[in-house]
Amino acid sequence: MKTLKLTLLCLFVSLMMHANVSQTEKEALVALYTATQGEQWNTTWDLEQPVATWHGVTVKNDKVVGLNLHMNNLQGRLPQEIGNLIYLQKINLGFNKLEGNLPKAFFNLKELKSVKLFVNAFEGNIPTEIGSLTKLEVLELFSNTFSGEIPSSIGNLKNLKTLVLGSNYLTGNIPTQISQLTKLEVLSLIDNKLEGEIPAELGSLVNLKELVLASNALTGNLPTTLNNLTQLNTIMVSGNNLNKDMVSIIDTPEAIPMKLHFVTETALATEED
C-alpha cells in the first residue's frame, strides 16, 4: 500500500512538472516577470523550468488558474500581457511596490473570482470595466492611490462577498448600485473622501456582516433601513460629518438583534490607548 501511494505521488509530481501550459500564458508570465523586475523579487523564477514549478503559480489542467506573489517585492507596472492569462481565477499581488493604472487588458480575465491588489501604489480611477468581472467574489484594492468615483458598474458583481476599497482617494457618493450585491458580507470604504448621505439602499444587503465607512465626509443620519441587516455585527462610521443623533438606529428595539459593534470616535480613541 505504501509503495502504491508513493508511486501515485511521484506520478502526480511528474505530471505537475510537465504541465503543458500554453506558450501565450507562459509569455504573459514572463512579461510580468520582466515588467516588475523579477530578478529582484524575494523569490524569483527559473524561467528554464516548467511554469508549474514557478513560485506562486498554480496550474490546473495545463492552464494557469492562480497567481499569488504577495510580499514578493514586485516593482513597476503591470504589463498588458497579463490579460492573456484568460483562465486565471485568483490573483494576489498584495504588499508589493506596483504602480500606475490597471491595464485595460486586466479586464479580459473573465474567470477571476478573487482579486487582491492591496498595499501597492496603483493609481487613477477604478475602471468601469471592473463590472465585467462578474464571477468576482473578492475584490480588495485597499491602500493604493485610486481616485475618482466608485464606478456604478460595480453593481454588476452579483457574486461579490468581500469589497474592500479603503485607504484610497475615492470621491463622490457611495453608489446606490452597491445595494445590488446581495451576497456581500464585508463592505469597507474606510479612509477615502466619500461624501453625501449613506444610501438607504444598503439595507438590501441582507448578508452583510461588516460595514466600515469611517474617515470620510459622509453626512446625514444612519438610514433606518440598516435595521434590516440582521447579520451585521460591525459598523464603523466615525470620522464623518454625520448628525449627532446617530444613535437613533441602535436605540430602536429592532436594532437589538443586530448586536452591533458601533464604533464612535471616543471608542476608537479608548481602544487605541
CSV table of C-alpha atoms in Angstrom, one decimal:
chain,number,residue,atom,x,y,z
A,1,MET,CA,0.0,0.0,0.0
A,2,LYS,CA,2.8,2.4,0.9
A,3,THR,CA,4.5,1.6,-2.4
A,4,LEU,CA,1.4,2.3,-4.3
A,5,LYS,CA,0.9,5.7,-2.5
A,6,LEU,CA,4.5,6.6,-3.3
A,7,THR,CA,4.1,5.7,-6.9
A,8,LEU,CA,0.9,7.8,-7.2
A,9,LEU,CA,2.6,10.7,-5.5
A,10,CYS,CA,5.6,10.5,-7.9
A,11,LEU,CA,3.2,10.3,-10.9
A,12,PHE,CA,1.3,13.4,-9.6
A,13,VAL,CA,4.5,15.4,-9.2
A,14,SER,CA,5.8,14.3,-12.6
A,15,LEU,CA,2.5,15.4,-14.2
A,16,MET,CA,2.7,18.8,-12.5
A,17,MET,CA,6.3,19.3,-13.5
A,18,HIS,CA,5.5,18.7,-17.2
A,19,ALA,CA,2.2,20.6,-17.3
A,20,ASN,CA,1.9,21.8,-20.9
A,21,VAL,CA,1.0,25.5,-20.3
A,22,SER,CA,0.3,27.3,-23.5
A,23,GLN,CA,3.0,29.5,-24.9
A,24,THR,CA,0.7,32.5,-24.7
A,25,GLU,CA,0.3,32.1,-21.0
A,26,LYS,CA,4.0,31.4,-20.4
A,27,GLU,CA,4.9,34.6,-22.4
A,28,ALA,CA,2.4,36.6,-20.3
A,29,LEU,CA,4.0,35.4,-17.1
A,30,VAL,CA,7.5,36.2,-18.5
A,31,ALA,CA,6.2,39.7,-19.4
A,32,LEU,CA,5.0,40.2,-15.8
A,33,TYR,CA,8.4,38.9,-14.5
A,34,THR,CA,10.3,41.4,-16.7
A,35,ALA,CA,8.0,44.4,-16.2
A,36,THR,CA,8.1,44.0,-12.4
A,37,GLN,CA,11.9,43.5,-12.1
A,38,GLY,CA,11.7,39.8,-11.5
A,39,GLU,CA,15.4,39.4,-10.8
A,40,GLN,CA,14.9,41.5,-7.7
A,41,TRP,CA,11.9,39.5,-6.4
A,42,ASN,CA,12.2,38.0,-3.0
A,43,THR,CA,11.6,34.6,-4.6
A,44,THR,CA,12.5,34.6,-8.3
A,45,TRP,CA,11.5,32.3,-11.1
A,46,ASP,CA,13.8,29.9,-13.0
A,47,LEU,CA,12.4,30.6,-16.5
A,48,GLU,CA,14.1,27.4,-17.8
A,49,GLN,CA,12.0,25.3,-15.5
A,50,PRO,CA,8.3,24.3,-16.2
A,51,VAL,CA,5.8,27.0,-15.4
A,52,ALA,CA,4.1,24.8,-12.8
A,53,THR,CA,7.3,25.0,-10.7
A,54,TRP,CA,7.4,28.8,-10.6
A,55,HIS,CA,6.7,30.4,-7.2
A,56,GLY,CA,3.1,31.4,-6.7
A,57,VAL,CA,1.8,30.0,-10.0
A,58,THR,CA,-1.0,27.4,-9.8
A,59,VAL,CA,-1.5,25.3,-12.9
A,60,LYS,CA,-4.6,23.1,-13.3
A,61,ASN,CA,-5.4,21.0,-16.4
A,62,ASP,CA,-2.5,22.8,-18.2
A,63,LYS,CA,-3.9,26.2,-17.5
A,64,VAL,CA,-2.7,29.0,-15.2
A,65,VAL,CA,-5.5,29.4,-12.7
A,66,GLY,CA,-3.8,31.1,-9.7
A,67,LEU,CA,-1.1,33.7,-9.2
A,68,ASN,CA,0.0,34.5,-5.6
A,69,LEU,CA,3.0,36.8,-5.4
A,70,HIS,CA,2.1,38.9,-2.4
A,71,MET,CA,5.0,40.3,-0.4
A,72,ASN,CA,7.5,39.4,-3.1
A,73,ASN,CA,9.0,42.8,-4.0
A,74,LEU,CA,7.3,43.3,-7.4
A,75,GLN,CA,8.1,46.8,-8.7
A,76,GLY,CA,6.8,48.7,-11.6
A,77,ARG,CA,3.6,48.5,-13.7
A,78,LEU,CA,1.5,45.5,-14.7
A,79,PRO,CA,2.0,44.7,-18.4
A,80,GLN,CA,-0.8,44.5,-20.9
A,81,GLU,CA,0.1,40.8,-21.5
A,82,ILE,CA,-1.4,39.9,-18.1
A,83,GLY,CA,-4.7,40.0,-19.9
A,84,ASN,CA,-3.6,36.8,-21.8
A,85,LEU,CA,-4.0,34.7,-18.6
A,86,ILE,CA,-7.6,34.1,-19.5
A,87,TYR,CA,-8.1,31.1,-17.2
A,88,LEU,CA,-6.9,32.9,-14.1
A,89,GLN,CA,-9.3,32.6,-11.2
A,90,LYS,CA,-7.3,34.1,-8.3
A,91,ILE,CA,-4.6,36.8,-8.2
A,92,ASN,CA,-2.9,38.1,-5.1
A,93,LEU,CA,-0.3,40.8,-5.7
A,94,GLY,CA,-0.7,42.5,-2.3
A,95,PHE,CA,2.1,44.1,-0.3
A,96,ASN,CA,4.3,45.0,-3.3
A,97,LYS,CA,5.5,48.2,-5.0
A,98,LEU,CA,3.3,48.1,-8.1
A,99,GLU,CA,2.2,51.4,-9.5
A,100,GLY,CA,0.3,53.1,-12.4
A,101,ASN,CA,-3.1,52.4,-13.8
A,102,LEU,CA,-4.6,49.0,-14.0
A,103,PRO,CA,-4.1,48.0,-17.7
A,104,LYS,CA,-7.3,47.7,-19.7
A,105,ALA,CA,-6.3,44.1,-20.6
A,106,PHE,CA,-6.6,43.1,-17.0
A,107,PHE,CA,-10.4,43.1,-17.5
A,108,ASN,CA,-10.1,40.4,-20.1
A,109,LEU,CA,-9.7,38.0,-17.2
A,110,LYS,CA,-13.4,36.9,-17.0
A,111,GLU,CA,-12.8,33.8,-14.9
A,112,LEU,CA,-11.4,35.9,-11.9
A,113,LYS,CA,-13.1,35.1,-8.6
A,114,SER,CA,-10.6,36.8,-6.3
A,115,VAL,CA,-8.6,40.0,-6.9
A,116,LYS,CA,-6.2,41.2,-4.2
A,117,LEU,CA,-4.1,44.1,-5.1
A,118,PHE,CA,-3.9,45.8,-1.7
A,119,VAL,CA,-1.0,47.8,-0.3
A,120,ASN,CA,0.6,49.0,-3.6
A,121,ALA,CA,0.7,52.3,-5.4
A,122,PHE,CA,-1.9,51.7,-8.1
A,123,GLU,CA,-3.5,55.0,-9.2
A,124,GLY,CA,-6.1,56.5,-11.5
A,125,ASN,CA,-9.8,55.7,-11.5
A,126,ILE,CA,-11.2,52.3,-10.8
A,127,PRO,CA,-12.2,51.5,-14.4
A,128,THR,CA,-15.8,50.9,-15.2
A,129,GLU,CA,-14.7,47.7,-16.8
A,130,ILE,CA,-14.5,46.2,-13.3
A,131,GLY,CA,-18.2,45.4,-13.8
A,132,SER,CA,-17.4,42.9,-16.5
A,133,LEU,CA,-15.7,40.6,-14.0
A,134,THR,CA,-19.0,39.0,-13.0
A,135,LYS,CA,-17.5,35.9,-11.3
A,136,LEU,CA,-15.7,38.0,-8.7
A,137,GLU,CA,-16.3,37.0,-5.1
A,138,VAL,CA,-13.5,39.0,-3.5
A,139,LEU,CA,-12.2,42.5,-4.5
A,140,GLU,CA,-9.6,44.0,-2.3
A,141,LEU,CA,-7.9,47.2,-3.5
A,142,PHE,CA,-7.2,49.0,-0.2
A,143,SER,CA,-4.2,51.1,0.5
A,144,ASN,CA,-3.4,52.3,-3.0
A,145,THR,CA,-3.9,55.7,-4.6
A,146,PHE,CA,-7.0,55.1,-6.6
A,147,SER,CA,-9.1,58.3,-7.1
A,148,GLY,CA,-12.3,59.4,-8.7
A,149,GLU,CA,-15.7,57.9,-8.0
A,150,ILE,CA,-16.6,54.3,-7.4
A,151,PRO,CA,-18.0,53.2,-10.7
A,152,SER,CA,-21.7,52.3,-10.8
A,153,SER,CA,-20.8,49.2,-12.8
A,154,ILE,CA,-19.7,47.6,-9.6
A,155,GLY,CA,-23.3,46.7,-9.1
A,156,ASN,CA,-22.8,44.1,-11.8
A,157,LEU,CA,-20.7,42.0,-9.5
A,158,LYS,CA,-23.6,39.9,-8.2
A,159,ASN,CA,-21.3,37.2,-6.7
A,160,LEU,CA,-19.2,39.6,-4.7
A,161,LYS,CA,-18.9,38.7,-1.0
A,162,THR,CA,-16.0,41.0,0.0
A,163,LEU,CA,-15.5,44.5,-1.2
A,164,VAL,CA,-12.6,46.4,0.4
A,165,LEU,CA,-11.7,49.8,-1.2
A,166,GLY,CA,-10.4,51.6,1.9
A,167,SER,CA,-7.4,54.0,2.2
A,168,ASN,CA,-7.5,55.4,-1.3
A,169,TYR,CA,-8.6,58.8,-2.6
A,170,LEU,CA,-12.1,57.9,-3.8
A,171,THR,CA,-14.6,60.8,-4.1
A,172,GLY,CA,-18.3,61.3,-4.7
A,173,ASN,CA,-21.2,59.5,-3.3
A,174,ILE,CA,-21.5,55.8,-2.3
A,175,PRO,CA,-23.1,54.4,-5.5
A,176,THR,CA,-26.6,53.0,-4.8
A,177,GLN,CA,-25.8,50.2,-7.2
A,178,ILE,CA,-23.8,48.5,-4.3
A,179,SER,CA,-27.2,47.5,-3.0
A,180,GLN,CA,-27.5,45.0,-5.8
A,181,LEU,CA,-24.6,43.0,-4.3
A,182,THR,CA,-26.9,40.9,-2.1
A,183,LYS,CA,-24.3,38.3,-1.4
A,184,LEU,CA,-22.0,40.9,0.1
A,185,GLU,CA,-20.7,40.1,3.6
A,186,VAL,CA,-17.9,42.7,4.0
A,187,LEU,CA,-18.1,46.3,2.7
A,188,SER,CA,-15.2,48.6,3.7
A,189,LEU,CA,-14.8,52.1,2.2
A,190,ILE,CA,-12.8,53.5,5.2
A,191,ASP,CA,-10.4,56.4,4.8
A,192,ASN,CA,-11.5,57.9,1.5
A,193,LYS,CA,-13.1,61.2,0.5
A,194,LEU,CA,-16.6,60.0,0.0
A,195,GLU,CA,-19.4,62.4,0.7
A,196,GLY,CA,-23.2,62.7,0.7
A,197,GLU,CA,-25.5,60.5,2.8
A,198,ILE,CA,-25.2,56.8,3.4
A,199,PRO,CA,-27.6,55.3,0.9
A,200,ALA,CA,-30.8,53.8,2.4
A,201,GLU,CA,-30.5,51.1,-0.3
A,202,LEU,CA,-27.7,49.5,1.7
A,203,GLY,CA,-30.5,48.0,3.7
A,204,SER,CA,-30.9,45.5,0.9
A,205,LEU,CA,-27.5,43.8,1.8
A,206,VAL,CA,-29.1,41.2,4.0
A,207,ASN,CA,-26.0,39.1,4.3
A,208,LEU,CA,-23.7,42.0,5.3
A,209,LYS,CA,-21.7,41.3,8.5
A,210,GLU,CA,-19.2,44.3,8.4
A,211,LEU,CA,-19.9,47.8,7.3
A,212,VAL,CA,-16.9,50.1,7.6
A,213,LEU,CA,-17.4,53.7,6.4
A,214,ALA,CA,-15.2,55.6,8.8
A,215,SER,CA,-13.0,58.5,8.0
A,216,ASN,CA,-14.8,60.0,5.0
A,217,ALA,CA,-17.0,63.1,4.6
A,218,LEU,CA,-20.4,61.5,4.9
A,219,THR,CA,-23.4,63.5,6.1
A,220,GLY,CA,-26.9,63.0,7.5
A,221,ASN,CA,-28.1,60.1,9.6
A,222,LEU,CA,-27.6,56.4,9.5
A,223,PRO,CA,-30.5,55.2,7.4
A,224,THR,CA,-33.1,53.2,9.4
A,225,THR,CA,-33.0,50.6,6.7
A,226,LEU,CA,-29.9,49.2,8.2
A,227,ASN,CA,-32.2,47.6,10.8
A,228,ASN,CA,-32.8,45.0,8.0
A,229,LEU,CA,-29.2,43.8,8.3
A,230,THR,CA,-29.7,41.1,10.9
A,231,GLN,CA,-26.3,39.5,10.2
A,232,LEU,CA,-24.5,42.8,10.8
A,233,ASN,CA,-22.1,42.7,13.8
A,234,THR,CA,-19.7,45.5,13.0
A,235,ILE,CA,-20.4,49.1,11.9
A,236,MET,CA,-17.8,51.8,11.8
A,237,VAL,CA,-18.8,55.3,10.9
A,238,SER,CA,-16.5,57.6,13.0
A,239,GLY,CA,-14.6,60.4,11.4
A,240,ASN,CA,-17.5,61.6,9.2
A,241,ASN,CA,-19.9,64.6,9.4
A,242,LEU,CA,-22.9,62.5,10.5
A,243,ASN,CA,-25.6,64.0,12.7
A,244,LYS,CA,-25.1,63.7,16.4
A,245,ASP,CA,-28.3,61.7,16.9
A,246,MET,CA,-26.8,58.7,15.0
A,247,VAL,CA,-27.9,56.6,17.9
A,248,SER,CA,-31.4,56.6,16.6
A,249,ILE,CA,-30.7,53.4,14.8
A,250,ILE,CA,-29.2,51.4,17.7
A,251,ASP,CA,-31.7,52.6,20.3
A,252,THR,CA,-34.7,51.1,18.5
A,253,PRO,CA,-35.9,47.6,19.6
A,254,GLU,CA,-35.5,46.4,16.0
A,255,ALA,CA,-31.8,47.0,16.2
A,256,ILE,CA,-31.2,44.9,19.3
A,257,PRO,CA,-30.8,41.6,17.4
A,258,MET,CA,-28.1,43.1,15.3
A,259,LYS,CA,-25.7,43.2,18.3
A,260,LEU,CA,-23.8,46.0,16.6
A,261,HIS,CA,-20.2,46.8,17.5
A,262,PHE,CA,-20.9,50.5,17.0
A,263,VAL,CA,-17.6,52.4,16.9
A,264,THR,CA,-17.5,56.1,17.6
A,265,GLU,CA,-14.5,58.4,17.7
A,266,THR,CA,-14.4,58.2,21.5
A,267,ALA,CA,-14.5,54.4,21.4
A,268,LEU,CA,-11.7,54.3,18.9
A,269,ALA,CA,-9.6,56.7,21.0
A,270,THR,CA,-10.1,54.4,24.0
A,271,GLU,CA,-9.1,51.3,22.1
A,272,GLU,CA,-6.0,53.0,20.7
A,273,ASP,CA,-4.9,54.0,24.2
